[in-house]
Amino acid sequence: MDEINVSSFIKKWLASKNIEKLYINGRWEETKSKKRIKVKNPATNEVIAEVGSASKVDVEAAIYAARNAFDSGEWSKSSAYERSSLLNKVADKIEAHLNEFVEIETLNNGKTLKESKGDVEGAVATFRYYAAIIIGATGETLQVGEPFVSKVVREPIGVCGQIIPWNYPLLMAAWKLAPALAAGNTCILKPSEVTPLTSIRLFEILETLSLPPGVINLVNGTGNNAGQPLVESNEVDKIAFTGGTETGKKIMQHSVGNLKKVSLELGGKSANVIFADADYETALDHATFAIFNNSGEVCSAGSRLLVQKSIYEQFVKDLIVATKKIKVGNGFKQGSQMGPLVNEQQLKKVKAYIDIGKQEATLACGGNQLIGEGYEKGNFIEPTIFIDVDPRARIAQEEIFGPVLTVIPFETEAEAIKIANDSPYGLAAGIFTDDGSKAERVSTALRVGVTWINTYEQNLIEGPWGGYKESGIGRELGTYGLEEYMEVKQMINTLKVEPTNWFTHENE
Ligand code: NAD
């Protein structure tokens, strides 16, 4: 293992017993299959742990536990105050173990320590946010006219299967668990088989908080063996999924058995539109951040940079200078600004897109895997820019999910909107301009779930997150995210108890 700054606690923890187990019904359990998945450090490709690989039988045990826990009502009918207090304790505990989570995330995902710290703080904030808003959750009474009284209440949906990707492992776990638990559901979390480690540590911490058995369950394993049985089960009432669009489509197909609720947070190919009147330095800074933070492994990455023609040439020159300064390295190393890609498969995919790009456009910088001192065995790649890209080119249409930027020139506002909307995805977009009305017009015209004006990648817990078109169904975060974990029930009562006499009278 690359041992740059990995604490002795983490080294011991990686060899501990829970790593190989699943958390089912309040206990750490061996997988029935006894199979293991090798987990690697992306900076070295060395195996750092072997985690349990759940089979269908294990997943069914977790579903059974979650079903019983939900039906018992101990958690699902507990007071909002009780649930809120638990979520605050989760936040306190993560905060108390912040450095551990940061190290584990960097070791498993490859992102820099600074990026991991941002994620862990985001997870803490998510638990605190849902702890706060569940206290104030209310129903409604409708003014329907006598003799009827109608009230609307919200109830938890039931057993929730939550399937998450590898790019923000702990943060995605928090985005799923916090609102679901706040609403009173029971959960089965299925982390990515590539990055299961922070979820395991999170469940060790949750275990100390004495939740009723079965309320939270953790099944590590592959999409086919651990994910699909969750999706197909008629005992699961909701699937909340974050991941690739193709997987999302499969999940919709496999979930039809009991018409369970499905929410999907999927891929993107977000446009970042720079108008000539924008604050130049700010736009330049955000343009590099938008694509190269988290090594470009971000669903809402600003991977299509649209630049107005009058500043195009200079902007591209300055962008290349700024990009060449980005320090790529092991996430643990002081001074590293961009870590490796998550695994060899992702590296291969990104390199294949770079080869496609070379046929389709002009490679302006980067494009190479980084090898040599400090990079020997890891999945390091240079931040890469293609310029003069045709908006219909594959590298401008398909999600690469790596540090590869496509730059597209445009002349007019209308043309920028047309290019930005010409995508099967609709997750997010950035707009840089000094003209407030123009910003508002473009923001309104874009078919995306989130727009950022003169900023990029600000994920506010208080607001809805999710996509139009093939970027997903439903919303996370904010009160919108809570609603996704609640059923709505209308309860109609009458002030006059009387028969309808519908069938006892002659037809008039
Ligand atoms: P992925 O779709 O390969 O895997 C995501 C999860 O689904 C993993 O846990 C995987 O094991 C599981 N899975 C795979 N096949 C399955 C199946 N048949 N049934 C059930 N579960 C299955 O995605 P990934 O490569 O881990 O993550 C990258 C993708 O996630 C990108 O497309 C990215 O845009 C997207 N993403 C979206 C958001 C968002 O908020 N919209 C956030 C993060 C990542």
Coordinates of C-alpha atoms and ligand atoms in Angstrom, one line a residue:
M1 CA 0.0 0.0 0.0
D2 CA 1.1 3.6 -0.6
E3 CA 1.5 4.7 2.9
I4 CA 1.7 8.4 2.5
N5 CA 0.0 9.7 5.6
V6 CA -2.3 6.8 6.2
S7 CA -2.8 6.7 9.9
S8 CA -2.1 3.5 11.9
F9 CA -5.8 3.5 12.9
I10 CA -6.8 3.1 9.3
K11 CA -4.2 0.4 8.6
K12 CA -5.6 -1.6 11.5
W13 CA -9.2 -0.9 10.6
L14 CA -8.6 -2.2 7.0
A15 CA -7.7 -5.6 8.5
S16 CA -10.6 -5.7 10.9
K17 CA -13.4 -8.2 10.7
N18 CA -16.4 -5.9 9.9
I19 CA -14.8 -5.1 6.5
E20 CA -15.7 -8.5 5.2
K21 CA -19.2 -8.4 6.6
L22 CA -22.6 -7.0 5.8
Y23 CA -24.8 -5.2 8.4
I24 CA -28.1 -6.9 8.6
N25 CA -30.8 -6.6 11.3
G26 CA -28.5 -4.9 13.7
R27 CA -25.6 -7.3 13.4
W28 CA -22.4 -7.7 11.3
E29 CA -23.0 -10.9 9.3
E30 CA -20.8 -13.1 7.1
T31 CA -22.0 -13.3 3.5
K32 CA -23.7 -16.6 2.7
S33 CA -21.6 -16.8 -0.5
K34 CA -18.3 -16.2 1.4
K35 CA -17.2 -14.4 -1.7
R36 CA -15.0 -11.2 -1.5
I37 CA -14.5 -8.2 -3.6
K38 CA -11.0 -6.7 -3.8
V39 CA -10.9 -3.0 -3.1
K40 CA -8.0 -1.0 -4.5
N41 CA -6.2 2.3 -3.9
P42 CA -6.6 4.2 -7.2
A43 CA -3.2 5.9 -6.7
T44 CA -1.3 2.6 -6.7
N45 CA -3.8 -0.1 -7.8
E46 CA -2.8 -2.1 -4.8
V47 CA -5.5 -4.0 -2.9
I48 CA -6.3 -2.3 0.3
A49 CA -9.2 -4.5 1.6
E50 CA -11.4 -7.4 0.7
V51 CA -15.1 -6.7 1.4
G52 CA -17.9 -9.2 1.6
S53 CA -19.9 -9.7 -1.7
A54 CA -23.6 -10.1 -0.9
S55 CA -25.6 -12.7 -2.8
K56 CA -29.3 -12.7 -3.4
V57 CA -29.9 -14.7 -0.1
D58 CA -28.0 -12.0 1.9
V59 CA -30.0 -9.2 0.2
E60 CA -33.3 -11.0 1.0
A61 CA -32.2 -11.3 4.6
A62 CA -31.7 -7.5 4.7
I63 CA -35.0 -6.9 3.0
Y64 CA -36.8 -9.2 5.5
A65 CA -35.2 -7.3 8.4
A66 CA -36.0 -3.9 7.0
R67 CA -39.6 -5.0 6.3
N68 CA -40.1 -6.3 9.9
A69 CA -38.5 -3.2 11.3
F70 CA -40.8 -0.9 9.3
D71 CA -43.9 -2.9 10.0
S72 CA -43.2 -3.0 13.8
G73 CA -43.6 0.8 13.8
E74 CA -40.9 1.3 16.4
W75 CA -39.0 3.6 14.0
S76 CA -41.6 4.4 11.4
K77 CA -44.1 5.7 14.0
S78 CA -41.5 7.3 16.3
S79 CA -41.8 11.0 17.0
A80 CA -40.1 13.4 14.6
Y81 CA -38.1 14.7 17.6
E82 CA -36.7 11.2 18.2
R83 CA -35.6 10.8 14.5
S84 CA -34.2 14.3 14.5
S85 CA -32.2 13.7 17.6
L86 CA -30.8 10.5 16.1
L87 CA -29.7 12.3 12.9
N88 CA -28.0 15.0 14.9
K89 CA -26.1 12.2 16.8
V90 CA -25.0 10.7 13.4
A91 CA -23.7 14.2 12.4
D92 CA -21.9 14.6 15.7
K93 CA -20.2 11.2 15.4
I94 CA -19.1 11.7 11.8
E95 CA -17.7 15.0 12.8
A96 CA -15.8 13.4 15.7
H97 CA -14.3 10.9 13.3
L98 CA -13.8 13.4 10.5
N99 CA -10.1 12.7 9.8
E100 CA -10.8 8.9 9.6
F101 CA -13.5 9.4 7.0
V102 CA -11.3 11.8 5.0
E103 CA -8.4 9.4 4.9
I104 CA -10.6 6.4 4.0
E105 CA -12.2 8.3 1.2
T106 CA -9.0 9.4 -0.3
L107 CA -7.5 6.0 0.0
N108 CA -10.5 4.3 -1.7
N109 CA -11.6 6.9 -4.2
G110 CA -8.3 8.7 -5.0
K111 CA -9.7 12.2 -4.5
T112 CA -7.5 14.7 -2.7
L113 CA -7.7 15.2 1.0
K114 CA -9.2 18.6 0.5
E115 CA -12.0 17.1 -1.7
S116 CA -12.6 14.3 0.8
K117 CA -12.9 16.8 3.6
G118 CA -15.5 18.8 1.6
D119 CA -17.4 15.6 1.1
V120 CA -17.3 14.6 4.8
E121 CA -18.4 18.0 5.9
G122 CA -21.2 17.8 3.3
A123 CA -22.3 14.5 4.8
V124 CA -22.4 16.1 8.3
A125 CA -24.4 19.0 7.0
T126 CA -26.9 16.7 5.3
F127 CA -27.7 14.8 8.5
R128 CA -28.0 18.1 10.4
Y129 CA -30.3 19.6 7.7
Y130 CA -32.8 16.7 7.7
A131 CA -32.6 16.6 11.5
A132 CA -33.7 20.2 11.5
I133 CA -36.5 20.1 8.9
I134 CA -38.2 17.0 10.0
I135 CA -39.1 18.7 13.3
G136 CA -41.0 21.4 11.4
A137 CA -42.7 19.0 8.9
T138 CA -46.5 19.6 8.8
G139 CA -49.5 18.3 7.1
E140 CA -52.4 20.3 5.6
T141 CA -56.1 20.9 6.3
L142 CA -58.1 21.7 3.1
Q143 CA -61.1 24.1 3.1
V144 CA -63.4 21.7 1.2
G145 CA -66.8 22.9 2.5
E146 CA -69.2 21.3 4.9
P147 CA -69.9 18.5 5.7
F148 CA -66.5 17.3 4.8
V149 CA -63.2 17.8 6.5
S150 CA -60.0 16.9 4.6
K151 CA -56.6 16.6 6.0
V152 CA -53.4 15.7 4.2
V153 CA -50.7 13.8 6.0
R154 CA -47.3 12.4 4.9
E155 CA -46.2 9.0 5.9
P156 CA -43.0 7.1 5.2
I157 CA -43.0 4.9 2.1
G158 CA -41.6 1.8 3.8
V159 CA -38.5 -0.2 2.8
C160 CA -36.1 1.8 0.7
G161 CA -33.3 0.2 -1.3
Q162 CA -30.6 2.9 -1.9
I163 CA -28.0 2.2 -4.5
I164 CA -25.0 4.7 -4.9
P165 CA -22.0 5.3 -7.1
W166 CA -18.3 5.6 -6.5
N167 CA -17.6 9.3 -7.1
Y168 CA -18.9 10.7 -3.8
P169 CA -19.2 7.6 -1.7
L170 CA -19.9 9.0 1.8
L171 CA -21.7 12.1 0.6
M172 CA -24.1 10.0 -1.6
A173 CA -24.7 7.6 1.4
A174 CA -25.7 10.7 3.5
W175 CA -27.9 12.1 0.7
K176 CA -29.8 8.8 0.7
L177 CA -29.9 7.8 4.4
A178 CA -30.6 11.2 6.0
P179 CA -33.9 12.1 4.3
A180 CA -35.1 8.5 4.3
L181 CA -34.5 8.0 8.0
A182 CA -35.9 11.5 8.8
A183 CA -39.2 10.5 7.2
G184 CA -39.3 7.2 9.1
N185 CA -38.4 4.7 6.5
T186 CA -36.2 1.6 6.9
C187 CA -33.1 1.4 4.6
I188 CA -30.9 -1.0 2.8
L189 CA -27.8 0.8 1.4
K190 CA -25.9 -0.7 -1.5
P191 CA -22.6 1.2 -2.0
S192 CA -20.6 0.9 -5.2
E193 CA -18.4 -2.2 -5.1
V194 CA -15.5 0.1 -6.1
T195 CA -15.8 2.3 -3.0
P196 CA -17.5 0.6 -0.1
L197 CA -15.2 1.6 2.7
T198 CA -16.6 4.9 4.1
S199 CA -20.1 3.2 4.1
I200 CA -18.7 0.4 6.3
R201 CA -17.2 2.9 8.7
L202 CA -20.4 4.9 8.7
F203 CA -22.4 1.8 9.7
E204 CA -20.0 1.1 12.5
I205 CA -20.8 4.5 13.8
L206 CA -24.5 4.1 13.3
E207 CA -24.4 0.8 15.2
T208 CA -23.3 2.7 18.3
L209 CA -26.5 4.8 18.2
S210 CA -28.8 1.9 19.1
L211 CA -31.4 2.1 16.2
P212 CA -34.0 -0.6 16.3
P213 CA -32.6 -3.7 14.5
G214 CA -33.4 -3.7 10.8
V215 CA -33.9 0.0 10.4
I216 CA -30.5 0.3 8.6
N217 CA -28.8 -2.4 6.6
L218 CA -25.7 -2.4 4.5
V219 CA -25.2 -4.9 1.6
N220 CA -21.9 -4.6 -0.2
G221 CA -21.6 -6.3 -3.5
T222 CA -21.9 -6.0 -7.2
G223 CA -24.8 -4.4 -9.2
N224 CA -25.9 -7.8 -10.5
N225 CA -25.7 -9.8 -7.2
A226 CA -26.6 -7.2 -4.6
G227 CA -28.3 -4.3 -6.5
Q228 CA -30.6 -6.2 -8.8
P229 CA -32.3 -8.4 -6.1
L230 CA -33.1 -5.1 -4.2
V231 CA -34.6 -3.6 -7.3
E232 CA -36.7 -6.7 -8.2
S233 CA -38.0 -7.4 -4.7
N234 CA -41.7 -6.9 -4.1
E235 CA -41.0 -6.3 -0.5
V236 CA -39.0 -3.1 -1.3
D237 CA -41.3 -0.1 -1.6
K238 CA -38.8 2.4 -3.1
I239 CA -35.5 2.4 -4.9
A240 CA -33.4 5.5 -4.8
F241 CA -30.6 5.2 -7.3
T242 CA -27.6 7.4 -8.2
G243 CA -25.4 6.2 -11.0
G244 CA -25.1 5.9 -14.8
T245 CA -28.0 6.5 -17.1
E246 CA -27.8 3.1 -18.7
T247 CA -28.0 1.4 -15.2
G248 CA -30.9 3.7 -14.4
K249 CA -32.8 2.5 -17.4
K250 CA -32.2 -1.1 -16.3
I251 CA -33.4 -0.3 -12.8
M252 CA -36.7 1.1 -14.1
Q253 CA -37.2 -2.1 -16.1
H254 CA -36.4 -4.4 -13.2
S255 CA -38.5 -2.5 -10.7
V256 CA -41.9 -2.9 -12.4
G257 CA -42.9 -6.1 -10.4
N258 CA -44.6 -4.2 -7.6
L259 CA -44.5 -0.7 -9.2
K260 CA -42.3 0.5 -6.5
K261 CA -41.4 4.2 -6.4
V262 CA -38.2 4.9 -8.2
S263 CA -36.0 8.0 -8.1
L264 CA -33.0 8.3 -10.4
E265 CA -30.0 10.6 -10.2
L266 CA -28.2 9.9 -13.4
G267 CA -25.5 11.2 -15.7
G268 CA -24.9 14.5 -17.4
K269 CA -23.0 16.5 -20.0
S270 CA -23.5 20.0 -18.6
A271 CA -22.9 23.1 -20.6
N272 CA -21.0 26.0 -19.0
V273 CA -21.7 29.1 -21.1
I274 CA -19.3 32.0 -21.0
F275 CA -20.5 35.3 -22.6
A276 CA -18.0 38.0 -23.6
D277 CA -19.3 40.4 -21.0
A278 CA -18.6 38.0 -18.1
D279 CA -16.0 38.8 -15.4
Y280 CA -13.2 37.3 -17.3
E281 CA -11.0 36.0 -14.4
T282 CA -14.0 34.6 -12.5
A283 CA -15.3 32.8 -15.6
L284 CA -11.8 31.3 -16.3
D285 CA -11.4 30.2 -12.7
H286 CA -14.8 28.5 -12.6
A287 CA -14.4 26.9 -16.1
T288 CA -11.3 24.9 -14.8
F289 CA -13.0 24.1 -11.5
A290 CA -16.2 23.0 -13.2
I291 CA -14.5 20.2 -15.2
F292 CA -11.3 19.3 -13.3
N293 CA -12.5 19.2 -9.7
N294 CA -12.9 15.6 -8.4
S295 CA -10.9 14.6 -11.5
G296 CA -13.9 15.3 -13.7
E297 CA -15.8 12.4 -12.1
V298 CA -18.8 14.6 -11.3
C299 CA -22.3 14.1 -12.7
S300 CA -22.7 17.8 -13.2
A301 CA -19.2 18.5 -14.4
G302 CA -19.1 21.5 -16.8
S303 CA -17.8 19.2 -19.5
R304 CA -19.1 21.3 -22.5
L305 CA -17.6 24.8 -22.3
L306 CA -19.4 27.2 -24.6
V307 CA -17.4 30.4 -25.2
Q308 CA -18.5 33.5 -27.1
K309 CA -16.5 34.0 -30.3
S310 CA -15.3 37.5 -29.5
I311 CA -13.2 36.3 -26.5
Y312 CA -12.8 32.6 -27.7
E313 CA -9.2 32.7 -28.8
Q314 CA -7.8 34.5 -25.7
F315 CA -10.0 32.5 -23.3
V316 CA -8.8 29.2 -24.7
K317 CA -5.2 30.4 -24.5
D318 CA -5.6 31.4 -20.8
L319 CA -7.6 28.2 -20.1
I320 CA -4.7 26.1 -21.4
V321 CA -2.2 28.0 -19.2
A322 CA -4.4 27.5 -16.1
T323 CA -5.0 23.8 -16.9
K324 CA -1.3 23.1 -17.3
K325 CA -0.7 24.4 -13.8
I326 CA -3.0 21.8 -12.2
K327 CA -0.9 19.5 -10.1
V328 CA -1.9 15.9 -10.6
G329 CA -0.8 13.4 -7.9
N330 CA -1.6 11.0 -5.1
G331 CA -4.5 12.5 -3.2
F332 CA -2.6 12.1 0.1
K333 CA 0.4 14.2 -1.2
Q334 CA 0.7 17.8 0.0
G335 CA 0.1 20.0 -3.0
S336 CA -1.8 17.5 -5.2
Q337 CA -4.8 19.3 -6.8
M338 CA -6.2 16.5 -8.9
G339 CA -6.1 12.8 -7.9
P340 CA -6.2 9.7 -10.1
L341 CA -9.3 8.2 -11.7
V342 CA -11.1 5.7 -9.6
N343 CA -10.0 2.5 -11.3
E344 CA -8.3 1.0 -14.4
Q345 CA -11.6 0.6 -16.1
Q346 CA -12.4 4.3 -15.8
L347 CA -8.9 5.1 -17.0
K348 CA -9.4 2.9 -20.0
K349 CA -12.8 4.5 -20.8
V350 CA -11.4 8.1 -20.5
K351 CA -8.4 7.2 -22.7
A352 CA -10.7 5.7 -25.3
Y353 CA -12.7 9.0 -25.4
I354 CA -9.4 10.9 -25.8
D355 CA -8.6 8.8 -28.8
I356 CA -12.1 9.5 -30.2
G357 CA -11.6 13.2 -29.5
K358 CA -8.3 13.2 -31.5
Q359 CA -10.3 12.2 -34.6
E360 CA -13.1 14.6 -33.9
A361 CA -11.5 17.9 -32.7
T362 CA -8.2 19.6 -31.9
L363 CA -6.4 18.4 -28.8
A364 CA -5.2 21.6 -27.1
C365 CA -3.6 20.2 -24.0
G366 CA -3.2 17.0 -22.0
G367 CA -4.4 13.7 -23.4
N368 CA -1.8 11.4 -21.8
Q369 CA -1.8 9.0 -19.0
L370 CA 0.8 10.1 -16.4
I371 CA 3.5 7.6 -15.7
G372 CA 6.9 7.8 -14.1
E373 CA 7.9 9.0 -10.7
G374 CA 4.9 9.3 -8.3
Y375 CA 2.5 7.9 -10.9
E376 CA 4.0 4.5 -11.6
K377 CA 1.0 2.2 -10.9
G378 CA -1.9 4.6 -10.5
N379 CA -4.7 5.7 -12.8
F380 CA -3.4 9.2 -13.4
I381 CA -4.3 11.2 -16.5
E382 CA -3.5 14.7 -17.6
P383 CA -6.3 17.3 -17.5
T384 CA -7.3 17.4 -21.1
I385 CA -8.9 20.0 -23.4
F386 CA -10.3 19.7 -26.9
I387 CA -11.1 22.9 -28.7
D388 CA -13.2 23.8 -31.8
V389 CA -15.4 20.9 -31.0
D390 CA -18.5 20.3 -33.1
P391 CA -21.5 20.3 -30.7
R392 CA -22.7 17.0 -32.3
A393 CA -19.3 15.2 -31.9
R394 CA -19.3 12.2 -29.6
I395 CA -17.0 13.9 -27.1
A396 CA -19.5 16.7 -26.9
Q397 CA -22.6 14.4 -26.6
E398 CA -21.5 11.5 -24.4
E399 CA -20.6 11.5 -20.7
I400 CA -16.9 10.8 -20.4
F401 CA -16.8 11.2 -16.6
G402 CA -13.1 12.2 -16.4
P403 CA -11.0 15.4 -16.8
V404 CA -11.7 16.0 -20.4
L405 CA -13.2 19.3 -21.5
T406 CA -14.7 20.1 -24.9
V407 CA -14.7 23.7 -25.9
I408 CA -17.3 25.0 -28.4
P409 CA -17.5 28.5 -29.8
F410 CA -20.8 30.3 -30.2
E411 CA -21.8 33.7 -31.7
T412 CA -25.2 34.7 -30.2
E413 CA -27.3 34.0 -27.1
A414 CA -29.8 32.0 -29.2
E415 CA -27.0 29.9 -30.6
A416 CA -25.6 29.2 -27.1
I417 CA -29.1 28.1 -25.9
K418 CA -29.5 25.8 -28.9
I419 CA -26.2 24.1 -28.4
A420 CA -26.6 23.9 -24.6
N421 CA -30.0 22.2 -25.0
D422 CA -28.8 19.8 -27.7
S423 CA -28.1 17.0 -25.3
P424 CA -29.9 13.8 -24.2
Y425 CA -29.0 15.0 -20.6
G426 CA -30.4 17.9 -18.6
L427 CA -28.7 17.9 -15.2
A428 CA -27.0 21.4 -14.8
A429 CA -25.6 24.4 -16.5
G430 CA -23.4 27.4 -15.8
I431 CA -24.0 30.9 -17.2
F432 CA -21.3 33.6 -16.9
T433 CA -22.4 37.2 -17.9
D434 CA -22.5 40.6 -16.3
D435 CA -26.0 41.2 -17.9
G436 CA -28.6 40.2 -15.3
S437 CA -31.5 40.0 -17.8
K438 CA -29.5 37.8 -20.2
A439 CA -28.5 35.5 -17.3
E440 CA -32.2 35.1 -16.4
R441 CA -33.3 34.6 -20.0
V442 CA -30.7 31.9 -20.6
S443 CA -31.4 30.2 -17.3
T444 CA -35.1 30.1 -18.1
A445 CA -34.5 28.6 -21.6
L446 CA -32.2 25.8 -20.5
R447 CA -33.8 22.4 -20.0
V448 CA -31.8 21.4 -16.9
G449 CA -32.6 20.8 -13.3
V450 CA -30.1 23.3 -11.9
T451 CA -28.5 26.5 -13.3
W452 CA -25.6 28.4 -11.8
I453 CA -25.2 32.1 -12.7
N454 CA -21.6 33.4 -12.3
T455 CA -20.7 30.4 -10.2
Y456 CA -20.4 26.6 -10.7
E457 CA -21.0 23.4 -8.8
Q458 CA -22.6 25.0 -5.7
N459 CA -24.7 22.2 -4.2
L460 CA -27.0 23.7 -1.7
I461 CA -28.5 21.3 0.8
E462 CA -31.6 23.5 1.0
G463 CA -32.4 23.3 -2.7
P464 CA -33.6 20.6 -5.1
W465 CA -31.0 18.5 -6.9
G466 CA -31.8 16.4 -10.0
G467 CA -32.1 16.3 -13.7
Y468 CA -34.4 16.8 -16.7
K469 CA -34.4 14.4 -19.6
E470 CA -32.1 11.4 -19.3
S471 CA -30.4 12.9 -16.2
G472 CA -33.0 11.4 -14.0
I473 CA -36.4 11.3 -12.3
G474 CA -37.1 13.0 -8.9
R475 CA -35.1 15.3 -6.8
E476 CA -32.8 15.0 -3.8
L477 CA -31.9 17.5 -1.1
G478 CA -34.1 20.3 0.3
T479 CA -37.7 19.6 1.2
Y480 CA -38.1 18.1 -2.3
G481 CA -35.7 15.3 -1.3
L482 CA -37.7 14.6 1.8
E483 CA -41.0 14.4 -0.2
E484 CA -39.4 11.6 -2.3
Y485 CA -39.4 9.4 0.8
M486 CA -43.0 10.1 1.8
E487 CA -46.4 8.9 0.7
V488 CA -49.2 11.5 0.7
K489 CA -52.5 10.5 2.3
Q490 CA -55.7 12.4 2.2
M491 CA -58.0 11.7 5.2
I492 CA -61.6 12.7 4.6
N493 CA -64.1 12.9 7.4
T494 CA -67.6 14.1 7.6
L495 CA -69.5 16.3 10.1
K496 CA -72.8 14.6 9.2
V497 CA -72.9 10.8 9.6
E498 CA -75.6 9.9 7.1
P499 CA -76.3 7.3 4.3
T500 CA -76.0 8.3 0.6
N501 CA -79.4 6.7 -0.2
W502 CA -78.0 6.3 -3.7
F503 CA -79.6 2.9 -4.4
T504 CA -82.7 3.2 -2.3
H505 CA -84.4 6.0 -4.3
E506 CA -86.0 5.7 -7.7
N507 CA -83.9 7.1 -10.5
E508 CA -84.9 10.7 -11.1
Ligands
NAD1 P1 -23.1 2.7 -12.2 O1 -24.4 3.0 -12.8 O2 -22.1 1.8 -12.9 O3 -23.2 2.1 -10.7 C1 -24.0 2.8 -9.7 C2 -24.5 1.8 -8.7 O4 -25.4 0.9 -9.3 C3 -23.4 0.9 -8.2 O5 -23.6 0.7 -6.8 C4 -23.6 -0.4 -8.9 O6 -23.1 -1.6 -8.3 C5 -25.1 -0.4 -9.1 N1 -25.6 -1.3 -10.2 C6 -25.0 -1.5 -11.4 N2 -25.8 -2.3 -12.1 C7 -26.9 -2.5 -11.4 C8 -28.1 -3.3 -11.6 N3 -28.3 -3.9 -12.8 N4 -29.1 -3.2 -10.7 C9 -28.9 -2.6 -9.5 N5 -27.8 -1.9 -9.2 C10 -26.8 -1.9 -10.2 O7 -22.4 4.2 -12.0 P2 -21.0 4.5 -11.4 O8 -20.0 4.2 -12.5 O9 -20.8 3.9 -10.1 O10 -21.1 6.1 -11.2 C11 -20.9 7.0 -12.2 C12 -22.3 7.5 -12.8 O11 -23.0 8.0 -11.7 C13 -22.1 8.6 -13.8 O12 -22.9 8.4 -14.9 C14 -22.6 9.8 -13.0 O13 -23.0 10.9 -13.8 C15 -23.6 9.3 -12.1 N6 -23.9 10.1 -10.9 C16 -25.0 10.9 -10.9 C17 -25.2 11.8 -9.9 C18 -26.4 12.7 -9.8 O14 -26.7 13.3 -8.8 N7 -27.2 12.9 -10.9 C19 -24.3 11.8 -8.8 C20 -23.2 11.0 -8.8 C21 -23.0 10.2 -9.9

